[in-house]
Amino acid sequence: MRLTCPCCGPRDRREYTYYGAAEFLNRPAPDAGLDAWDAYLHLRDNPAGETRDLWYHDPCQSWLEVTRNTVTHEILAVRALGDLA
Amino acid sequence: MADLIAELAVKGLPVTHGRATLAAFDPGPVTAIAPWPGRVVPGFPAPGQVLAAGGGRMVWAGRDTAFLLGAPAPDLGDLAAVTDQSDGWVWVTLTGADAVAVLARLTALDLRPAAFAPGTSARATINHLPALLIRTAEGFEIAAFRSMAHSLKHEIEAAMTAVAARRAL
């Protein structure tokens, strides 16, 4: 498996660290209530198809959002997240 | 004032196994330049670029980071964070006919000249060690965190002996 880092170009999967679902980016407001926080912390979709995850490119220290297809293993998009900081 | 003696971060170099040589390397002063968000530093290298700058080299060293090697630290005002990294990194060179074969055992980087040309830099991992690689006409300049100096030498030398052993068969 290879991911194309927007900074470094196509690199082997061994250079990346998987973090989890891209849902982690959508942090609820502190007063959003128990249900919203429960969903944020514990509930994840497990789609057969397109999904978005967070990956870290260890060498260049970029956080990336990877859109991939869990059925075909196709990598559809890789986006750097630095601008969100 | 006391005249302090600079000690190399890694001992027992240079070392040669077969057709590869690992040697200590002094790049001169190392200054990290990291532009503040939205600021543009003139002469800042694009990913992989190594540029001549002020008698030294400006080397792309990571996302929004460059290392100025072998030249005094510039005054960039409020354009970038400028930090002295001279003592923070350990530098070695890996040269010889089997330098690529040795490095291929340690990194997932595509080492073919078409993908990683002489005169360019790349961030990669040497096994699990985060590293900065600069390809030169003779081989590679490899930098890692100084605290990992011993591990860097150990990993590279293990690969050198393995490549040399196969050559000797």
Tab-separated table of C-alpha atoms in Angstrom:
chain	number	residue	atom	x	y	z
A	1	MET	CA	0.000	0.000	0.000
A	2	ARG	CA	1.255	3.442	-0.902
A	3	LEU	CA	-0.084	6.846	0.117
A	4	THR	CA	0.780	10.037	-1.720
A	5	CYS	CA	1.890	12.603	0.834
A	6	PRO	CA	1.013	16.104	-0.470
A	7	CYS	CA	4.469	17.156	0.717
A	8	CYS	CA	6.767	14.210	-0.126
A	9	GLY	CA	4.999	12.380	-2.931
A	10	PRO	CA	4.166	8.660	-3.094
A	11	ARG	CA	5.597	6.795	-0.099
A	12	ASP	CA	5.387	3.323	1.342
A	13	ARG	CA	2.831	2.517	4.022
A	14	ARG	CA	5.656	1.800	6.512
A	15	GLU	CA	6.331	5.549	6.724
A	16	TYR	CA	2.806	6.270	7.962
A	17	THR	CA	1.067	5.840	11.294
A	18	TYR	CA	-2.675	5.219	11.411
A	19	TYR	CA	-4.610	7.274	13.938
A	20	GLY	CA	-8.302	6.517	13.410
A	21	ALA	CA	-11.470	7.779	11.803
A	22	ALA	CA	-11.463	11.329	10.440
A	23	GLU	CA	-14.499	11.825	12.693
A	24	PHE	CA	-11.949	12.847	15.344
A	25	LEU	CA	-11.757	16.212	13.558
A	26	ASN	CA	-15.399	16.968	14.376
A	27	ARG	CA	-15.018	17.594	18.087
A	28	PRO	CA	-18.349	18.550	19.727
A	29	ALA	CA	-18.736	21.757	21.703
A	30	PRO	CA	-17.994	21.327	25.438
A	31	ASP	CA	-21.691	21.746	26.237
A	32	ALA	CA	-22.960	19.556	23.376
A	33	GLY	CA	-24.356	16.989	25.765
A	34	LEU	CA	-23.641	13.388	26.689
A	35	ASP	CA	-25.046	11.839	23.529
A	36	ALA	CA	-22.861	13.942	21.231
A	37	TRP	CA	-19.748	13.208	23.302
A	38	ASP	CA	-20.593	9.513	23.553
A	39	ALA	CA	-20.908	9.344	19.776
A	40	TYR	CA	-17.697	11.297	19.279
A	41	LEU	CA	-15.672	9.096	21.601
A	42	HIS	CA	-17.118	5.651	20.992
A	43	LEU	CA	-19.381	5.277	17.966
A	44	ARG	CA	-17.742	4.623	14.616
A	45	ASP	CA	-19.191	3.639	11.276
A	46	ASN	CA	-17.711	0.573	9.632
A	47	PRO	CA	-18.612	1.191	6.008
A	48	ALA	CA	-18.170	-1.243	3.149
A	49	GLY	CA	-16.999	1.419	0.733
A	50	GLU	CA	-15.686	4.929	1.077
A	51	THR	CA	-14.235	5.931	4.437
A	52	ARG	CA	-12.000	8.693	5.744
A	53	ASP	CA	-9.141	8.178	8.222
A	54	LEU	CA	-6.358	10.197	9.779
A	55	TRP	CA	-2.788	9.179	9.029
A	56	TYR	CA	0.481	10.696	10.140
A	57	HIS	CA	3.449	10.825	7.789
A	58	ASP	CA	6.307	10.244	10.221
A	59	PRO	CA	9.196	11.625	8.125
A	60	CYS	CA	7.704	15.028	7.278
A	61	GLN	CA	5.393	15.315	10.296
A	62	SER	CA	2.207	15.936	8.306
A	63	TRP	CA	-1.257	14.942	9.486
A	64	LEU	CA	-3.260	13.680	6.534
A	65	GLU	CA	-6.888	12.870	5.869
A	66	VAL	CA	-7.047	9.844	3.588
A	67	THR	CA	-10.206	8.940	1.708
A	68	ARG	CA	-10.153	5.276	0.748
A	69	ASN	CA	-12.472	2.484	-0.307
A	70	THR	CA	-12.515	-0.444	2.113
A	71	VAL	CA	-13.892	-2.783	-0.574
A	72	THR	CA	-11.503	-2.066	-3.445
A	73	HIS	CA	-8.601	-0.731	-1.304
A	74	GLU	CA	-8.458	2.226	-3.679
A	75	ILE	CA	-6.980	5.439	-2.250
A	76	LEU	CA	-9.252	8.214	-3.493
A	77	ALA	CA	-7.723	11.341	-1.928
A	78	VAL	CA	-5.040	12.480	0.492
A	79	ARG	CA	-5.359	15.925	2.045
A	80	ALA	CA	-2.944	17.670	4.401
A	81	LEU	CA	-4.586	18.968	7.569
A	82	GLY	CA	-2.067	21.584	8.632
A	83	ASP	CA	-4.288	24.489	7.730
A	84	LEU	CA	-6.810	23.484	10.386
A	85	ALA	CA	-4.407	24.114	13.239
B	1	MET	CA	36.748	31.641	28.704
B	2	ALA	CA	37.249	27.895	28.565
B	3	ASP	CA	37.920	26.510	25.116
B	4	LEU	CA	35.460	23.614	24.941
B	5	ILE	CA	36.338	20.540	22.930
B	6	ALA	CA	33.651	19.426	20.488
B	7	GLU	CA	32.960	15.703	20.769
B	8	LEU	CA	31.497	13.715	17.907
B	9	ALA	CA	28.068	12.312	18.686
B	10	VAL	CA	29.028	8.922	17.311
B	11	LYS	CA	32.213	6.979	18.020
B	12	GLY	CA	34.152	4.447	15.978
B	13	LEU	CA	33.888	6.051	12.559
B	14	PRO	CA	34.813	5.813	9.745
B	15	VAL	CA	34.006	2.164	9.185
B	16	THR	CA	34.084	0.217	5.923
B	17	HIS	CA	32.367	-3.090	5.173
B	18	GLY	CA	32.687	-4.416	1.649
B	19	ARG	CA	31.955	-1.608	-0.783
B	20	ALA	CA	30.297	0.837	1.621
B	21	THR	CA	31.834	3.336	4.016
B	22	LEU	CA	30.138	5.090	6.917
B	23	ALA	CA	31.912	8.222	8.139
B	24	ALA	CA	31.238	11.085	10.519
B	25	PHE	CA	30.407	14.346	8.783
B	26	ASP	CA	30.491	17.922	9.997
B	27	PRO	CA	27.984	20.084	8.066
B	28	GLY	CA	29.044	23.234	9.932
B	29	PRO	CA	26.463	25.277	11.823
B	30	VAL	CA	22.933	23.895	11.433
B	31	THR	CA	20.063	26.361	11.685
B	32	ALA	CA	16.423	25.343	11.394
B	33	ILE	CA	14.225	27.852	9.582
B	34	ALA	CA	10.468	27.401	9.957
B	35	PRO	CA	8.339	30.159	8.415
B	36	TRP	CA	5.470	31.361	10.569
B	37	PRO	CA	2.039	30.555	9.096
B	38	GLY	CA	1.347	32.700	6.055
B	39	ARG	CA	4.874	34.151	5.890
B	40	VAL	CA	7.188	33.643	2.919
B	41	VAL	CA	10.940	33.400	3.424
B	42	PRO	CA	12.903	34.396	0.282
B	43	GLY	CA	14.991	31.493	-1.029
B	44	PHE	CA	13.044	28.891	0.945
B	45	PRO	CA	13.425	25.444	-0.654
B	46	ALA	CA	10.516	23.481	-2.082
B	47	PRO	CA	10.162	19.877	-0.835
B	48	GLY	CA	13.344	17.989	-1.716
B	49	GLN	CA	15.296	21.045	-2.838
B	50	VAL	CA	18.867	21.806	-1.785
B	51	LEU	CA	19.829	25.402	-2.621
B	52	ALA	CA	23.099	27.303	-2.335
B	53	ALA	CA	22.681	30.055	0.264
B	54	GLY	CA	25.223	32.479	1.687
B	55	GLY	CA	28.236	30.156	1.266
B	56	GLY	CA	26.263	27.235	2.711
B	57	ARG	CA	23.318	25.111	1.745
B	58	MET	CA	19.614	25.608	2.391
B	59	VAL	CA	18.156	22.106	2.614
B	60	TRP	CA	14.486	21.196	2.698
B	61	ALA	CA	14.157	19.300	5.979
B	62	GLY	CA	10.462	18.636	6.456
B	63	ARG	CA	7.081	20.221	6.054
B	64	ASP	CA	7.582	24.008	6.311
B	65	THR	CA	11.110	23.444	7.610
B	66	ALA	CA	14.537	24.042	6.097
B	67	PHE	CA	18.037	23.578	7.495
B	68	LEU	CA	20.707	26.125	6.695
B	69	LEU	CA	24.009	24.232	6.738
B	70	GLY	CA	27.477	25.723	6.923
B	71	ALA	CA	26.479	29.375	7.116
B	72	PRO	CA	25.753	31.784	9.960
B	73	ALA	CA	22.161	31.984	11.192
B	74	PRO	CA	20.242	34.673	9.282
B	75	ASP	CA	18.160	37.371	10.899
B	76	LEU	CA	14.704	36.814	9.443
B	77	GLY	CA	12.852	39.141	11.771
B	78	ASP	CA	9.256	38.005	12.149
B	79	LEU	CA	9.209	35.860	8.990
B	80	ALA	CA	10.316	32.583	10.526
B	81	ALA	CA	11.338	30.764	13.666
B	82	VAL	CA	15.135	30.448	13.497
B	83	THR	CA	16.711	27.943	15.888
B	84	ASP	CA	20.246	26.621	16.269
B	85	GLN	CA	20.222	22.851	15.716
B	86	SER	CA	24.002	22.354	15.460
B	87	ASP	CA	24.118	20.127	18.543
B	88	GLY	CA	20.716	18.557	17.997
B	89	TRP	CA	21.483	16.303	15.052
B	90	VAL	CA	24.108	13.711	14.245
B	91	TRP	CA	25.461	13.625	10.683
B	92	VAL	CA	27.115	10.781	8.814
B	93	THR	CA	27.947	10.036	5.210
B	94	LEU	CA	27.311	6.697	3.538
B	95	THR	CA	29.388	6.279	0.383
B	96	GLY	CA	30.683	3.577	-1.911
B	97	ALA	CA	29.365	1.334	-4.664
B	98	ASP	CA	26.978	-0.447	-2.270
B	99	ALA	CA	25.652	2.649	-0.488
B	100	VAL	CA	22.294	2.314	-2.245
B	101	ALA	CA	22.092	-1.433	-1.504
B	102	VAL	CA	22.757	-0.726	2.176
B	103	LEU	CA	20.201	2.061	2.412
B	104	ALA	CA	17.604	-0.026	0.576
B	105	ARG	CA	17.637	-2.413	3.546
B	106	LEU	CA	16.851	0.396	5.960
B	107	THR	CA	14.362	2.727	4.332
B	108	ALA	CA	11.155	2.521	2.314
B	109	LEU	CA	12.292	5.484	0.221
B	110	ASP	CA	12.523	4.999	-3.550
B	111	LEU	CA	16.294	5.298	-4.033
B	112	ARG	CA	16.392	5.189	-7.815
B	113	PRO	CA	18.050	8.343	-9.155
B	114	ALA	CA	14.894	9.209	-11.094
B	115	ALA	CA	12.951	9.405	-7.804
B	116	PHE	CA	15.738	10.644	-5.510
B	117	ALA	CA	18.315	12.523	-7.544
B	118	PRO	CA	21.770	13.681	-6.435
B	119	GLY	CA	21.520	17.218	-5.082
B	120	THR	CA	18.124	16.716	-3.460
B	121	SER	CA	16.937	15.919	0.056
B	122	ALA	CA	14.223	13.703	1.520
B	123	ARG	CA	12.770	12.938	4.889
B	124	ALA	CA	12.509	9.222	5.523
B	125	THR	CA	12.956	6.669	8.261
B	126	ILE	CA	16.096	4.570	8.815
B	127	ASN	CA	14.250	1.560	10.178
B	128	HIS	CA	12.377	3.393	12.947
B	129	LEU	CA	14.668	6.419	13.194
B	130	PRO	CA	13.363	9.635	11.659
B	131	ALA	CA	16.080	10.886	9.340
B	132	LEU	CA	16.973	13.579	6.847
B	133	LEU	CA	18.774	12.317	3.756
B	134	ILE	CA	20.704	14.408	1.258
B	135	ARG	CA	21.876	12.633	-1.860
B	136	THR	CA	25.243	13.735	-3.194
B	137	ALA	CA	27.336	12.639	-6.145
B	138	GLU	CA	29.336	10.344	-3.822
B	139	GLY	CA	26.471	8.859	-1.814
B	140	PHE	CA	24.303	10.091	1.030
B	141	GLU	CA	24.516	12.513	3.910
B	142	ILE	CA	22.273	11.192	6.669
B	143	ALA	CA	21.116	13.166	9.703
B	144	ALA	CA	19.181	11.918	12.716
B	145	PHE	CA	18.433	13.222	16.185
B	146	ARG	CA	21.671	13.302	18.177
B	147	SER	CA	20.117	11.224	20.951
B	148	MET	CA	19.793	8.409	18.408
B	149	ALA	CA	23.407	8.579	17.196
B	150	HIS	CA	24.373	5.150	18.491
B	151	SER	CA	21.240	3.535	17.054
B	152	LEU	CA	21.838	5.201	13.695
B	153	LYS	CA	25.364	3.811	13.480
B	154	HIS	CA	24.212	0.395	14.718
B	155	GLU	CA	21.395	0.114	12.150
B	156	ILE	CA	23.497	1.260	9.215
B	157	GLU	CA	26.502	-0.861	10.140
B	158	ALA	CA	24.312	-3.968	10.523
B	159	ALA	CA	22.991	-3.426	6.993
B	160	MET	CA	26.543	-2.784	5.719
B	161	THR	CA	27.817	-6.093	7.125
B	162	ALA	CA	24.813	-7.943	5.683
B	163	VAL	CA	25.339	-6.490	2.202
B	164	ALA	CA	29.084	-7.167	2.401
B	165	ALA	CA	28.437	-10.774	3.503
B	166	ARG	CA	26.207	-11.421	0.513
B	167	ARG	CA	28.804	-9.888	-1.815
B	168	ALA	CA	31.408	-12.268	-0.357
B	169	LEU	CA	29.389	-15.419	-1.130
